[in-house]
Tab-separated table of C-alpha atoms in Angstrom:
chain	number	residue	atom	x	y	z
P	1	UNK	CA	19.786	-18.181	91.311
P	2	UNK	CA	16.127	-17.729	92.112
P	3	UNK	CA	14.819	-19.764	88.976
P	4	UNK	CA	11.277	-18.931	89.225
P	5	UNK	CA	11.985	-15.079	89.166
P	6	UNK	CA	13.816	-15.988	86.127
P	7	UNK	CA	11.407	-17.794	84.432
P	8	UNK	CA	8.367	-15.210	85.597
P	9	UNK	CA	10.983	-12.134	84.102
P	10	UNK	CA	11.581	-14.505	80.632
P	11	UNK	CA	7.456	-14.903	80.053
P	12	UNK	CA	6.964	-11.281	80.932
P	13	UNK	CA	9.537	-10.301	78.371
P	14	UNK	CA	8.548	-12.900	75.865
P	15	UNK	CA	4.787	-11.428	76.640
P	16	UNK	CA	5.148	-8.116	74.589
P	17	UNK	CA	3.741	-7.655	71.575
P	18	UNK	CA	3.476	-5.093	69.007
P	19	UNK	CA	0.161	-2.978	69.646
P	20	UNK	CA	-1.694	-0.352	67.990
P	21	UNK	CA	-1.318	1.349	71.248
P	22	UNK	CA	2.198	1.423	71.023
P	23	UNK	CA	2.513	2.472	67.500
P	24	UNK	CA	-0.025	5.189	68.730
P	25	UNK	CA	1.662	6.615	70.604
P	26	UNK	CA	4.866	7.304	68.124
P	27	UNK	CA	2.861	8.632	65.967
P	28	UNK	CA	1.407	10.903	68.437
P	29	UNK	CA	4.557	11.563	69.437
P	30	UNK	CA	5.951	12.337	65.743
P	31	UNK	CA	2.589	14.016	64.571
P	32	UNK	CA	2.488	10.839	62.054
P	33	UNK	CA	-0.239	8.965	61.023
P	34	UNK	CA	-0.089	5.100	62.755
P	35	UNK	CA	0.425	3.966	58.851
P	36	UNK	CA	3.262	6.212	57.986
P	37	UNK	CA	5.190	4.776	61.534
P	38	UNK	CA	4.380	1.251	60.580
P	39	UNK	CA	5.716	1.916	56.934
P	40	UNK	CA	9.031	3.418	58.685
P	41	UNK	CA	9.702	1.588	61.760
P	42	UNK	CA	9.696	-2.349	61.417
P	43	UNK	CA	7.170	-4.189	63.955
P	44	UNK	CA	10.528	-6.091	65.492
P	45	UNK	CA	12.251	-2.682	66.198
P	46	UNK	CA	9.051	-1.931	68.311
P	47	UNK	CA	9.195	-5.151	69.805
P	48	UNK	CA	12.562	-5.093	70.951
P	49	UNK	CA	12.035	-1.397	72.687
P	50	UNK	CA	9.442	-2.835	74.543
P	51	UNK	CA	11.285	-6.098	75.596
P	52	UNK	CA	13.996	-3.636	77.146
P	53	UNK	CA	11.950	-1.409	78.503
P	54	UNK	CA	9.916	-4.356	79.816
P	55	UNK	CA	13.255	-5.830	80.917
P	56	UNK	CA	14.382	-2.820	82.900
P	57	UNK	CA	11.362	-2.518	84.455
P	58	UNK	CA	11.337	-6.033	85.857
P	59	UNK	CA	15.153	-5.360	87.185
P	60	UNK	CA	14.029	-1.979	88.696
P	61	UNK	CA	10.831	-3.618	90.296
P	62	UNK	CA	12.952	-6.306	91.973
P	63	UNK	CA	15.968	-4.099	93.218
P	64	UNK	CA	16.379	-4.735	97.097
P	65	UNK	CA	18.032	-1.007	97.895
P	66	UNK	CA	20.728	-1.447	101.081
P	67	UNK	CA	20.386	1.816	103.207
């Protein structure tokens, strides 16, 4: 097991945080106001979307592709 990978992936993941940026851009997305998504979807919800999508990116970024 390449341990430093591992730890490097764990900070990244434990990095994210809950930004106006990210709420944003739901509410963009919804046509909401940033309020009306925070009063609707919980902070940790957002968090945990991000530490997935942070997650597969860090899997995708270190896929070695035999071909």
């Amino acid at each position: 097991i390449d341990y430093k990978w591992k730890e490097n992936a764990r900070r990244r993941i434990k990095g994210c945080d809950v930004q106006n940026e990210e709420i944003n851009k739901i509410a963009e997305q919804y046509n909401l106001t940033a309020d009306k998504v925070k009063a609707i979807v919980s902070p940790n919800a957002i968090k945990a979307d991000l530490r997935v999508a942070e997650a597969s990116k860090i899997v995708k970024d270190s896929a070695k592709i035999n071909g």
